[in-house]
Amino acid sequence: MFVETQEERPEIRERLHRVGITNLRSVAKINWKGKVYTFLPLFEITIDVPEEKKGIHMSRLVESITEAMSEAVEEEVMEAHSSLEELGRAIISRLEGKHPHKRAEVWIRTHLIIPRETPASGKTTYEPYDVEVGVIKHYDGTFEKVLRVKVIGNTACPHAMANNNGKTHIQRAIGELEVRTPFNEEIALEDMIDVVESSFSHPTYTLLKTADENAVVQGMFANPKFVEDVAREIFAKAKERFKGRIHVKVISNESIHKHDVIAETWS
Ligand SMILES: Nc1nc2c(ncn2[C@@H]2O[C@H](COP(=O)(O)OP(=O)(O)OP(=O)(O)O)[C@@H](O)[C@H]2O)c(=O)[nH]1
Ligand SMILES: [Fe+2]
C-alpha cells in the first residue's frame, strides 16, 4: 500500500483554486452534426485543493481523460462526443466520481481545418484555425464555457493609402475572439471563425492560383482597414450574433515596423 502524501496537512494552509495537469496531448473524436472529426488536442485539467490537503491525486485527472476518450475511441458504437465542450463536460463528470473537488476546469486546445473555396478559381482549399474550448464548473456548481478562435487575415493601411496616391503597406493580422457564456448556449466555433475572418481587409488562403492572388490583392486594396477597424468590426458582429461576454484582440504584424500594433476590447 502506498503512502498517500497528498492527504497530509500542508505546512502552509492556503486553498488553491487551480491545480492539475497541462500540456497533455491526447486524441478526441467529436461527432459534430453527424460528421466525426478526430482531433489531437492539448488538455489542461484543474481542480481546487482545499487548505487542509497537501496535494491532489494527479493520475486521477489523467484517468478521467483516458476513460472519456475510450468511451469514444475503443467502443466505436458509442456516440463520440457531440462537441469539444461536451467532451470537457464528460471529463468533469468522470472526475466527480474519482476525486473530491468543489471547482474544476477542462481546457481543450486544438486546430480546426475548414474546407473553403478560393475566391476566383473556386478550388477547394483547407484552412487551419486555432480553437480553444474551456469548460468551468464554478464553486456554486454552475457550468460556464469559454470559446476562443484565432484567425489569420490581412490588412491594407488606409492612412498610407490616403497619403501615397493609393499605394500602401499591407500585412498579416491575427484576430482573436473569445465568448464566455453559460454551458447550454449553442455557439458554433465555425460561426465565430466566420465573424473574425470577414472583418479583415481580406481573408488569407492556403491555396491561391494567380487569379485568386489577384482577387485577394484587389480585395485588400478595396477594403483598407486600421487594426482598430478590424477589432471594432469583429466586436460589433460578435455582440450581434453571440450571447455572452465578448473579448476581441487583433494584432497586426506591421510590414513597416519591427514591432506589431494591437487593438483590444471587451464587453
Ligand atoms: N499533487 C501532486 N502530485 C504530483 C506532483 N508531481 C507528481 N505527482 C503525481 O503523483 C501521481 C501519483 O499519485 P496518485 O495520482 O495519487 O496515484 P495513486 O495514489 O497510485 O492513485 P490513486 O489510488 O488513484 O490515488 C503521479 O501521477 C504524479 O504525476 C505534484 O507536484 N503534486
Ligand atoms: Fe493517490
PDB file of C-alpha atoms and ligand atoms in Angstrom:
ATOM      1  CA  MET A   1       0.000   0.000   0.000  1.00  0.00           C
ATOM      2  CA  PHE A   2       1.436   3.423  -0.912  1.00  0.00           C
ATOM      3  CA  VAL A   3       1.750   6.405   1.459  1.00  0.00           C
ATOM      4  CA  GLU A   4      -0.912   8.932   0.410  1.00  0.00           C
ATOM      5  CA  THR A   5       1.250  12.059   0.818  1.00  0.00           C
ATOM      6  CA  GLN A   6      -1.456  14.100  -0.881  1.00  0.00           C
ATOM      7  CA  GLU A   7      -3.808  13.519   2.066  1.00  0.00           C
ATOM      8  CA  GLU A   8      -1.386  15.029   4.624  1.00  0.00           C
ATOM      9  CA  ARG A   9      -1.877  18.541   6.055  1.00  0.00           C
ATOM     10  CA  PRO A  10       0.398  21.089   4.356  1.00  0.00           C
ATOM     11  CA  GLU A  11       2.634  23.453   6.366  1.00  0.00           C
ATOM     12  CA  ILE A  12       1.080  26.472   4.652  1.00  0.00           C
ATOM     13  CA  ARG A  13      -2.694  26.126   4.747  1.00  0.00           C
ATOM     14  CA  GLU A  14      -3.971  28.011   1.690  1.00  0.00           C
ATOM     15  CA  ARG A  15      -6.690  26.863  -0.716  1.00  0.00           C
ATOM     16  CA  LEU A  16      -5.505  26.654  -4.321  1.00  0.00           C
ATOM     17  CA  HIS A  17      -8.172  27.270  -6.978  1.00  0.00           C
ATOM     18  CA  ARG A  18      -6.427  25.569  -9.908  1.00  0.00           C
ATOM     19  CA  VAL A  19      -4.163  22.514  -9.511  1.00  0.00           C
ATOM     20  CA  GLY A  20      -3.757  19.789 -12.126  1.00  0.00           C
ATOM     21  CA  ILE A  21      -2.185  18.805 -15.426  1.00  0.00           C
ATOM     22  CA  THR A  22      -1.464  20.878 -18.511  1.00  0.00           C
ATOM     23  CA  ASN A  23       0.047  20.404 -21.998  1.00  0.00           C
ATOM     24  CA  LEU A  24      -1.262  16.829 -22.102  1.00  0.00           C
ATOM     25  CA  ARG A  25      -1.502  15.696 -25.727  1.00  0.00           C
ATOM     26  CA  SER A  26      -4.241  13.151 -26.461  1.00  0.00           C
ATOM     27  CA  VAL A  27      -6.838  12.201 -29.048  1.00  0.00           C
ATOM     28  CA  ALA A  28     -10.501  13.209 -29.210  1.00  0.00           C
ATOM     29  CA  LYS A  29     -13.301  12.095 -31.527  1.00  0.00           C
ATOM     30  CA  ILE A  30     -16.166  14.535 -31.950  1.00  0.00           C
ATOM     31  CA  ASN A  31     -19.380  13.783 -33.795  1.00  0.00           C
ATOM     32  CA  TRP A  32     -20.274  17.322 -34.883  1.00  0.00           C
ATOM     33  CA  LYS A  33     -23.696  17.279 -36.556  1.00  0.00           C
ATOM     34  CA  GLY A  34     -23.266  13.745 -37.902  1.00  0.00           C
ATOM     35  CA  LYS A  35     -19.661  14.143 -39.086  1.00  0.00           C
ATOM     36  CA  VAL A  36     -16.941  12.531 -36.935  1.00  0.00           C
ATOM     37  CA  TYR A  37     -13.799  14.644 -36.540  1.00  0.00           C
ATOM     38  CA  THR A  38     -10.609  13.336 -34.915  1.00  0.00           C
ATOM     39  CA  PHE A  39      -8.569  15.917 -33.008  1.00  0.00           C
ATOM     40  CA  LEU A  40      -5.138  15.705 -31.347  1.00  0.00           C
ATOM     41  CA  PRO A  41      -5.760  18.349 -28.701  1.00  0.00           C
ATOM     42  CA  LEU A  42      -3.726  19.653 -25.796  1.00  0.00           C
ATOM     43  CA  PHE A  43      -5.610  19.265 -22.496  1.00  0.00           C
ATOM     44  CA  GLU A  44      -5.420  21.230 -19.280  1.00  0.00           C
ATOM     45  CA  ILE A  45      -7.468  19.961 -16.340  1.00  0.00           C
ATOM     46  CA  THR A  46      -7.515  21.571 -12.919  1.00  0.00           C
ATOM     47  CA  ILE A  47      -9.443  21.180  -9.672  1.00  0.00           C
ATOM     48  CA  ASP A  48      -9.298  23.144  -6.445  1.00  0.00           C
ATOM     49  CA  VAL A  49      -7.302  21.764  -3.486  1.00  0.00           C
ATOM     50  CA  PRO A  50      -8.547  22.682  -0.004  1.00  0.00           C
ATOM     51  CA  GLU A  51      -6.244  24.296   2.560  1.00  0.00           C
ATOM     52  CA  GLU A  52      -6.038  21.118   4.629  1.00  0.00           C
ATOM     53  CA  LYS A  53      -4.804  18.834   1.814  1.00  0.00           C
ATOM     54  CA  LYS A  54      -1.151  18.751   0.716  1.00  0.00           C
ATOM     55  CA  GLY A  55      -1.910  17.814  -2.887  1.00  0.00           C
ATOM     56  CA  ILE A  56      -4.258  16.221  -5.381  1.00  0.00           C
ATOM     57  CA  HIS A  57      -4.103  12.725  -6.885  1.00  0.00           C
ATOM     58  CA  MET A  58      -2.879  13.811 -10.309  1.00  0.00           C
ATOM     59  CA  SER A  59      -3.199  10.444 -12.049  1.00  0.00           C
ATOM     60  CA  ARG A  60      -6.960  10.534 -11.489  1.00  0.00           C
ATOM     61  CA  LEU A  61      -7.187  13.614 -13.721  1.00  0.00           C
ATOM     62  CA  VAL A  62      -5.365  11.714 -16.470  1.00  0.00           C
ATOM     63  CA  GLU A  63      -7.659   8.697 -15.920  1.00  0.00           C
ATOM     64  CA  SER A  64     -10.724  10.923 -16.398  1.00  0.00           C
ATOM     65  CA  ILE A  65      -9.383  11.902 -19.842  1.00  0.00           C
ATOM     66  CA  THR A  66      -8.367   8.396 -20.916  1.00  0.00           C
ATOM     67  CA  GLU A  67     -11.720   6.941 -19.784  1.00  0.00           C
ATOM     68  CA  ALA A  68     -13.685   9.691 -21.550  1.00  0.00           C
ATOM     69  CA  MET A  69     -11.540   9.020 -24.656  1.00  0.00           C
ATOM     70  CA  SER A  70     -12.026   5.237 -24.546  1.00  0.00           C
ATOM     71  CA  GLU A  71     -15.799   5.609 -24.430  1.00  0.00           C
ATOM     72  CA  ALA A  72     -15.498   7.285 -27.851  1.00  0.00           C
ATOM     73  CA  VAL A  73     -12.450   5.597 -29.380  1.00  0.00           C
ATOM     74  CA  GLU A  74     -12.430   1.920 -28.342  1.00  0.00           C
ATOM     75  CA  GLU A  75     -16.155   1.254 -28.487  1.00  0.00           C
ATOM     76  CA  GLU A  76     -16.851   2.735 -31.917  1.00  0.00           C
ATOM     77  CA  VAL A  77     -20.534   2.011 -31.337  1.00  0.00           C
ATOM     78  CA  MET A  78     -20.690   4.616 -28.603  1.00  0.00           C
ATOM     79  CA  GLU A  79     -21.614   8.071 -29.831  1.00  0.00           C
ATOM     80  CA  ALA A  80     -18.471  10.226 -29.973  1.00  0.00           C
ATOM     81  CA  HIS A  81     -18.994  13.448 -28.024  1.00  0.00           C
ATOM     82  CA  SER A  82     -21.126  15.957 -29.866  1.00  0.00           C
ATOM     83  CA  SER A  83     -18.755  18.887 -29.300  1.00  0.00           C
ATOM     84  CA  LEU A  84     -15.476  19.759 -27.618  1.00  0.00           C
ATOM     85  CA  GLU A  85     -17.434  21.334 -24.749  1.00  0.00           C
ATOM     86  CA  GLU A  86     -19.492  18.126 -24.303  1.00  0.00           C
ATOM     87  CA  LEU A  87     -16.184  16.225 -24.109  1.00  0.00           C
ATOM     88  CA  GLY A  88     -14.981  18.686 -21.472  1.00  0.00           C
ATOM     89  CA  ARG A  89     -18.175  18.209 -19.506  1.00  0.00           C
ATOM     90  CA  ALA A  90     -17.863  14.382 -19.777  1.00  0.00           C
ATOM     91  CA  ILE A  91     -14.323  14.595 -18.373  1.00  0.00           C
ATOM     92  CA  ILE A  92     -15.551  16.650 -15.396  1.00  0.00           C
ATOM     93  CA  SER A  93     -18.373  14.147 -14.775  1.00  0.00           C
ATOM     94  CA  ARG A  94     -15.844  11.309 -14.698  1.00  0.00           C
ATOM     95  CA  LEU A  95     -13.626  13.309 -12.388  1.00  0.00           C
ATOM     96  CA  GLU A  96     -16.535  13.811  -9.966  1.00  0.00           C
ATOM     97  CA  GLY A  97     -16.525  10.067  -9.333  1.00  0.00           C
ATOM     98  CA  LYS A  98     -12.747   9.940  -8.939  1.00  0.00           C
ATOM     99  CA  HIS A  99     -11.514  12.925  -6.992  1.00  0.00           C
ATOM    100  CA  PRO A 100     -13.340  15.126  -4.475  1.00  0.00           C
ATOM    101  CA  HIS A 101     -13.307  18.759  -5.541  1.00  0.00           C
ATOM    102  CA  LYS A 102     -15.528  21.843  -5.494  1.00  0.00           C
ATOM    103  CA  ARG A 103     -14.301  23.596  -8.643  1.00  0.00           C
ATOM    104  CA  ALA A 104     -12.994  22.134 -11.937  1.00  0.00           C
ATOM    105  CA  GLU A 105     -11.803  23.367 -15.327  1.00  0.00           C
ATOM    106  CA  VAL A 106     -11.108  21.482 -18.542  1.00  0.00           C
ATOM    107  CA  TRP A 107      -9.347  23.316 -21.397  1.00  0.00           C
ATOM    108  CA  ILE A 108      -9.056  21.716 -24.852  1.00  0.00           C
ATOM    109  CA  ARG A 109      -6.752  23.456 -27.324  1.00  0.00           C
ATOM    110  CA  THR A 110      -6.682  22.203 -30.924  1.00  0.00           C
ATOM    111  CA  HIS A 111      -6.916  23.134 -34.600  1.00  0.00           C
ATOM    112  CA  LEU A 112      -9.987  23.153 -36.823  1.00  0.00           C
ATOM    113  CA  ILE A 113      -9.361  22.534 -40.540  1.00  0.00           C
ATOM    114  CA  ILE A 114     -12.253  24.008 -42.559  1.00  0.00           C
ATOM    115  CA  PRO A 115     -12.657  23.446 -46.325  1.00  0.00           C
ATOM    116  CA  ARG A 116     -13.106  26.771 -48.202  1.00  0.00           C
ATOM    117  CA  GLU A 117     -13.315  27.836 -51.842  1.00  0.00           C
ATOM    118  CA  THR A 118     -10.592  30.057 -53.344  1.00  0.00           C
ATOM    119  CA  PRO A 119     -12.009  33.499 -54.302  1.00  0.00           C
ATOM    120  CA  ALA A 120     -11.582  33.366 -58.114  1.00  0.00           C
ATOM    121  CA  SER A 121     -10.816  29.814 -59.289  1.00  0.00           C
ATOM    122  CA  GLY A 122     -13.292  28.256 -56.846  1.00  0.00           C
ATOM    123  CA  LYS A 123     -10.859  25.472 -55.948  1.00  0.00           C
ATOM    124  CA  THR A 124     -11.132  23.708 -52.597  1.00  0.00           C
ATOM    125  CA  THR A 125      -8.602  24.824 -50.018  1.00  0.00           C
ATOM    126  CA  TYR A 126      -8.220  23.583 -46.411  1.00  0.00           C
ATOM    127  CA  GLU A 127      -7.813  26.412 -43.919  1.00  0.00           C
ATOM    128  CA  PRO A 128      -6.393  25.911 -40.392  1.00  0.00           C
ATOM    129  CA  TYR A 129      -7.734  27.794 -37.365  1.00  0.00           C
ATOM    130  CA  ASP A 130      -6.606  27.614 -33.722  1.00  0.00           C
ATOM    131  CA  VAL A 131      -9.508  26.952 -31.360  1.00  0.00           C
ATOM    132  CA  GLU A 132      -9.732  26.539 -27.594  1.00  0.00           C
ATOM    133  CA  VAL A 133     -12.702  25.415 -25.525  1.00  0.00           C
ATOM    134  CA  GLY A 134     -12.843  25.797 -21.739  1.00  0.00           C
ATOM    135  CA  VAL A 135     -15.500  24.202 -19.504  1.00  0.00           C
ATOM    136  CA  ILE A 136     -15.610  25.617 -15.968  1.00  0.00           C
ATOM    137  CA  LYS A 137     -17.557  24.175 -13.053  1.00  0.00           C
ATOM    138  CA  HIS A 138     -17.725  27.009 -10.519  1.00  0.00           C
ATOM    139  CA  TYR A 139     -17.824  26.584  -6.726  1.00  0.00           C
ATOM    140  CA  ASP A 140     -21.607  27.073  -6.825  1.00  0.00           C
ATOM    141  CA  GLY A 141     -21.922  24.119  -9.225  1.00  0.00           C
ATOM    142  CA  THR A 142     -22.873  26.214 -12.271  1.00  0.00           C
ATOM    143  CA  PHE A 143     -21.206  25.411 -15.589  1.00  0.00           C
ATOM    144  CA  GLU A 144     -19.768  28.063 -17.886  1.00  0.00           C
ATOM    145  CA  LYS A 145     -17.917  27.636 -21.170  1.00  0.00           C
ATOM    146  CA  VAL A 146     -15.290  29.772 -22.882  1.00  0.00           C
ATOM    147  CA  LEU A 147     -14.925  29.510 -26.653  1.00  0.00           C
ATOM    148  CA  ARG A 148     -11.845  31.003 -28.358  1.00  0.00           C
ATOM    149  CA  VAL A 149     -10.865  31.189 -32.014  1.00  0.00           C
ATOM    150  CA  LYS A 150      -7.730  32.654 -33.629  1.00  0.00           C
ATOM    151  CA  VAL A 151      -7.825  33.590 -37.338  1.00  0.00           C
ATOM    152  CA  ILE A 152      -5.046  34.890 -39.645  1.00  0.00           C
ATOM    153  CA  GLY A 153      -6.204  37.572 -42.087  1.00  0.00           C
ATOM    154  CA  ASN A 154      -4.648  40.690 -43.552  1.00  0.00           C
ATOM    155  CA  THR A 155      -4.933  44.487 -43.539  1.00  0.00           C
ATOM    156  CA  ALA A 156      -4.097  47.243 -46.023  1.00  0.00           C
ATOM    157  CA  CYS A 157      -3.338  50.560 -44.298  1.00  0.00           C
ATOM    158  CA  PRO A 158      -5.864  53.338 -45.155  1.00  0.00           C
ATOM    159  CA  HIS A 159      -3.584  56.094 -43.787  1.00  0.00           C
ATOM    160  CA  ALA A 160      -0.616  55.300 -46.073  1.00  0.00           C
ATOM    161  CA  MET A 161      -3.080  54.769 -48.948  1.00  0.00           C
ATOM    162  CA  ALA A 162      -4.546  58.249 -48.478  1.00  0.00           C
ATOM    163  CA  ASN A 163      -1.067  59.815 -48.490  1.00  0.00           C
ATOM    164  CA  ASN A 164       0.619  57.858 -51.303  1.00  0.00           C
ATOM    165  CA  ASN A 165      -1.747  58.019 -54.268  1.00  0.00           C
ATOM    166  CA  GLY A 166      -3.268  54.658 -53.436  1.00  0.00           C
ATOM    167  CA  LYS A 167      -0.032  52.840 -52.565  1.00  0.00           C
ATOM    168  CA  THR A 168       0.086  51.400 -49.045  1.00  0.00           C
ATOM    169  CA  HIS A 169       1.679  48.881 -46.705  1.00  0.00           C
ATOM    170  CA  ILE A 170      -0.097  45.567 -46.200  1.00  0.00           C
ATOM    171  CA  GLN A 171       0.413  42.913 -43.535  1.00  0.00           C
ATOM    172  CA  ARG A 172      -0.859  39.785 -41.892  1.00  0.00           C
ATOM    173  CA  ALA A 173      -3.131  40.303 -38.891  1.00  0.00           C
ATOM    174  CA  ILE A 174      -4.277  37.818 -36.231  1.00  0.00           C
ATOM    175  CA  GLY A 175      -7.801  38.178 -34.910  1.00  0.00           C
ATOM    176  CA  GLU A 176      -8.772  36.510 -31.608  1.00  0.00           C
ATOM    177  CA  LEU A 177     -12.384  36.247 -30.475  1.00  0.00           C
ATOM    178  CA  GLU A 178     -13.479  34.845 -27.090  1.00  0.00           C
ATOM    179  CA  VAL A 179     -17.082  34.283 -25.983  1.00  0.00           C
ATOM    180  CA  ARG A 180     -17.746  33.425 -22.315  1.00  0.00           C
ATOM    181  CA  THR A 181     -21.291  32.033 -21.940  1.00  0.00           C
ATOM    182  CA  PRO A 182     -23.484  29.611 -19.952  1.00  0.00           C
ATOM    183  CA  PHE A 183     -22.725  25.987 -20.883  1.00  0.00           C
ATOM    184  CA  ASN A 184     -26.034  25.348 -22.666  1.00  0.00           C
ATOM    185  CA  GLU A 185     -25.766  28.341 -25.016  1.00  0.00           C
ATOM    186  CA  GLU A 186     -25.382  26.901 -28.534  1.00  0.00           C
ATOM    187  CA  ILE A 187     -22.478  28.685 -30.295  1.00  0.00           C
ATOM    188  CA  ALA A 188     -20.568  27.114 -33.213  1.00  0.00           C
ATOM    189  CA  LEU A 189     -16.809  27.701 -33.403  1.00  0.00           C
ATOM    190  CA  GLU A 190     -17.208  27.920 -37.188  1.00  0.00           C
ATOM    191  CA  ASP A 191     -19.583  30.876 -36.803  1.00  0.00           C
ATOM    192  CA  MET A 192     -17.071  32.627 -34.557  1.00  0.00           C
ATOM    193  CA  ILE A 193     -14.341  31.985 -37.144  1.00  0.00           C
ATOM    194  CA  ASP A 194     -16.549  33.463 -39.900  1.00  0.00           C
ATOM    195  CA  VAL A 195     -17.125  36.626 -37.818  1.00  0.00           C
ATOM    196  CA  VAL A 196     -13.373  37.179 -37.436  1.00  0.00           C
ATOM    197  CA  GLU A 197     -12.393  36.168 -40.979  1.00  0.00           C
ATOM    198  CA  SER A 198     -14.976  38.503 -42.568  1.00  0.00           C
ATOM    199  CA  SER A 199     -13.642  41.532 -40.629  1.00  0.00           C
ATOM    200  CA  PHE A 200     -10.162  41.815 -42.162  1.00  0.00           C
ATOM    201  CA  SER A 201      -9.250  43.703 -45.339  1.00  0.00           C
ATOM    202  CA  HIS A 202      -9.394  40.223 -46.873  1.00  0.00           C
ATOM    203  CA  PRO A 203      -9.192  36.565 -45.784  1.00  0.00           C
ATOM    204  CA  THR A 204      -5.959  34.629 -46.408  1.00  0.00           C
ATOM    205  CA  TYR A 205      -5.832  31.223 -48.144  1.00  0.00           C
ATOM    206  CA  THR A 206      -3.543  28.202 -48.192  1.00  0.00           C
ATOM    207  CA  LEU A 207      -4.119  27.599 -51.917  1.00  0.00           C
ATOM    208  CA  LEU A 208      -4.027  30.626 -54.275  1.00  0.00           C
ATOM    209  CA  LYS A 209      -3.852  30.316 -58.079  1.00  0.00           C
ATOM    210  CA  THR A 210      -2.785  33.553 -59.844  1.00  0.00           C
ATOM    211  CA  ALA A 211      -6.430  34.543 -60.427  1.00  0.00           C
ATOM    212  CA  ASP A 212      -7.084  34.026 -56.697  1.00  0.00           C
ATOM    213  CA  GLU A 213      -3.990  36.012 -55.693  1.00  0.00           C
ATOM    214  CA  ASN A 214      -5.223  38.898 -57.863  1.00  0.00           C
ATOM    215  CA  ALA A 215      -8.634  38.716 -56.187  1.00  0.00           C
ATOM    216  CA  VAL A 216      -7.050  38.875 -52.704  1.00  0.00           C
ATOM    217  CA  VAL A 217      -4.807  41.836 -53.611  1.00  0.00           C
ATOM    218  CA  GLN A 218      -7.669  43.741 -55.255  1.00  0.00           C
ATOM    219  CA  GLY A 219      -9.948  42.890 -52.335  1.00  0.00           C
ATOM    220  CA  MET A 220      -7.419  44.197 -49.787  1.00  0.00           C
ATOM    221  CA  PHE A 221      -6.876  47.479 -51.634  1.00  0.00           C
ATOM    222  CA  ALA A 222     -10.634  47.942 -51.987  1.00  0.00           C
ATOM    223  CA  ASN A 223     -11.039  47.392 -48.235  1.00  0.00           C
ATOM    224  CA  PRO A 224      -8.211  49.163 -46.344  1.00  0.00           C
ATOM    225  CA  LYS A 225      -8.504  48.876 -42.542  1.00  0.00           C
ATOM    226  CA  PHE A 226      -6.711  50.028 -39.421  1.00  0.00           C
ATOM    227  CA  VAL A 227      -6.172  47.423 -36.700  1.00  0.00           C
ATOM    228  CA  GLU A 228      -8.850  49.393 -34.810  1.00  0.00           C
ATOM    229  CA  ASP A 229     -11.329  48.939 -37.678  1.00  0.00           C
ATOM    230  CA  VAL A 230     -10.851  45.167 -37.632  1.00  0.00           C
ATOM    231  CA  ALA A 231     -11.312  44.955 -33.845  1.00  0.00           C
ATOM    232  CA  ARG A 232     -14.450  47.135 -33.955  1.00  0.00           C
ATOM    233  CA  GLU A 233     -15.979  45.079 -36.785  1.00  0.00           C
ATOM    234  CA  ILE A 234     -15.350  41.745 -35.017  1.00  0.00           C
ATOM    235  CA  PHE A 235     -16.752  43.155 -31.758  1.00  0.00           C
ATOM    236  CA  ALA A 236     -19.916  44.605 -33.368  1.00  0.00           C
ATOM    237  CA  LYS A 237     -20.653  41.391 -35.306  1.00  0.00           C
ATOM    238  CA  ALA A 238     -19.942  39.158 -32.287  1.00  0.00           C
ATOM    239  CA  LYS A 239     -22.223  41.223 -29.994  1.00  0.00           C
ATOM    240  CA  GLU A 240     -24.934  40.904 -32.630  1.00  0.00           C
ATOM    241  CA  ARG A 241     -24.603  37.132 -33.095  1.00  0.00           C
ATOM    242  CA  PHE A 242     -23.449  35.614 -29.785  1.00  0.00           C
ATOM    243  CA  LYS A 243     -24.932  35.751 -26.293  1.00  0.00           C
ATOM    244  CA  GLY A 244     -22.208  36.068 -23.671  1.00  0.00           C
ATOM    245  CA  ARG A 245     -19.184  38.167 -22.658  1.00  0.00           C
ATOM    246  CA  ILE A 246     -17.173  39.086 -25.729  1.00  0.00           C
ATOM    247  CA  HIS A 247     -13.401  39.693 -25.807  1.00  0.00           C
ATOM    248  CA  VAL A 248     -11.622  40.736 -29.014  1.00  0.00           C
ATOM    249  CA  LYS A 249      -7.885  41.187 -29.661  1.00  0.00           C
ATOM    250  CA  VAL A 250      -6.282  41.949 -33.022  1.00  0.00           C
ATOM    251  CA  ILE A 251      -2.517  42.070 -33.607  1.00  0.00           C
ATOM    252  CA  SER A 252      -1.191  43.337 -36.935  1.00  0.00           C
ATOM    253  CA  ASN A 253       2.349  42.251 -37.896  1.00  0.00           C
ATOM    254  CA  GLU A 254       3.175  45.621 -39.447  1.00  0.00           C
ATOM    255  CA  SER A 255       5.352  45.292 -42.589  1.00  0.00           C
ATOM    256  CA  ILE A 256       6.896  48.771 -41.991  1.00  0.00           C
ATOM    257  CA  HIS A 257       7.967  48.241 -38.373  1.00  0.00           C
ATOM    258  CA  LYS A 258       9.989  45.764 -36.401  1.00  0.00           C
ATOM    259  CA  HIS A 259       7.073  45.701 -33.936  1.00  0.00           C
ATOM    260  CA  ASP A 260       3.360  44.909 -34.171  1.00  0.00           C
ATOM    261  CA  VAL A 261       0.283  47.015 -33.436  1.00  0.00           C
ATOM    262  CA  ILE A 262      -2.609  45.830 -31.264  1.00  0.00           C
ATOM    263  CA  ALA A 263      -6.282  46.684 -30.700  1.00  0.00           C
ATOM    264  CA  GLU A 264      -8.345  45.028 -27.934  1.00  0.00           C
ATOM    265  CA  THR A 265     -11.778  45.452 -26.416  1.00  0.00           C
ATOM    266  CA  TRP A 266     -14.345  43.539 -24.365  1.00  0.00           C
ATOM    267  CA  SER A 267     -17.920  43.714 -23.047  1.00  0.00           C
TER     268      SER A 267
HETATM  269  N1  LIG B   1      -0.203  16.554  -6.103  1.00  0.00           N
HETATM  270  C1  LIG B   1       0.928  16.365  -6.800  1.00  0.00           C
HETATM  271  N2  LIG B   1       1.151  15.160  -7.421  1.00  0.00           N
HETATM  272  C2  LIG B   1       2.281  15.031  -8.144  1.00  0.00           C
HETATM  273  C3  LIG B   1       3.219  16.051  -8.243  1.00  0.00           C
HETATM  274  N3  LIG B   1       4.249  15.604  -9.009  1.00  0.00           N
HETATM  275  C4  LIG B   1       3.935  14.340  -9.402  1.00  0.00           C
HETATM  276  N4  LIG B   1       2.738  13.995  -8.871  1.00  0.00           N
HETATM  277  C5  LIG B   1       1.932  12.807  -9.185  1.00  0.00           C
HETATM  278  O1  LIG B   1       1.680  11.815  -8.257  1.00  0.00           O
HETATM  279  C6  LIG B   1       0.938  10.845  -9.021  1.00  0.00           C
HETATM  280  C7  LIG B   1       0.807   9.545  -8.298  1.00  0.00           C
HETATM  281  O2  LIG B   1      -0.100   9.773  -7.172  1.00  0.00           O
HETATM  282  P1  LIG B   1      -1.645   9.379  -7.368  1.00  0.00           P
HETATM  283  O3  LIG B   1      -2.188  10.053  -8.556  1.00  0.00           O
HETATM  284  O4  LIG B   1      -2.355   9.604  -6.070  1.00  0.00           O
HETATM  285  O5  LIG B   1      -1.565   7.835  -7.707  1.00  0.00           O
HETATM  286  P2  LIG B   1      -2.135   6.653  -6.822  1.00  0.00           P
HETATM  287  O6  LIG B   1      -2.132   7.009  -5.389  1.00  0.00           O
HETATM  288  O7  LIG B   1      -1.405   5.442  -7.224  1.00  0.00           O
HETATM  289  O8  LIG B   1      -3.614   6.517  -7.383  1.00  0.00           O
HETATM  290  P3  LIG B   1      -4.969   6.698  -6.521  1.00  0.00           P
HETATM  291  O9  LIG B   1      -5.184   5.394  -5.832  1.00  0.00           O
HETATM  292  O10 LIG B   1      -5.999   6.974  -7.556  1.00  0.00           O
HETATM  293  O11 LIG B   1      -4.742   7.818  -5.547  1.00  0.00           O
HETATM  294  C8  LIG B   1       1.737  10.721 -10.307  1.00  0.00           C
HETATM  295  O12 LIG B   1       0.842  10.545 -11.383  1.00  0.00           O
HETATM  296  C9  LIG B   1       2.463  12.063 -10.388  1.00  0.00           C
HETATM  297  O13 LIG B   1       2.111  12.783 -11.543  1.00  0.00           O
HETATM  298  C10 LIG B   1       2.968  17.286  -7.592  1.00  0.00           C
HETATM  299  O14 LIG B   1       3.742  18.238  -7.657  1.00  0.00           O
HETATM  300  N5  LIG B   1       1.812  17.403  -6.869  1.00  0.00           N
HETATM  301 FE    FE B   2      -3.077   8.630  -4.580  1.00  0.00          FE
END
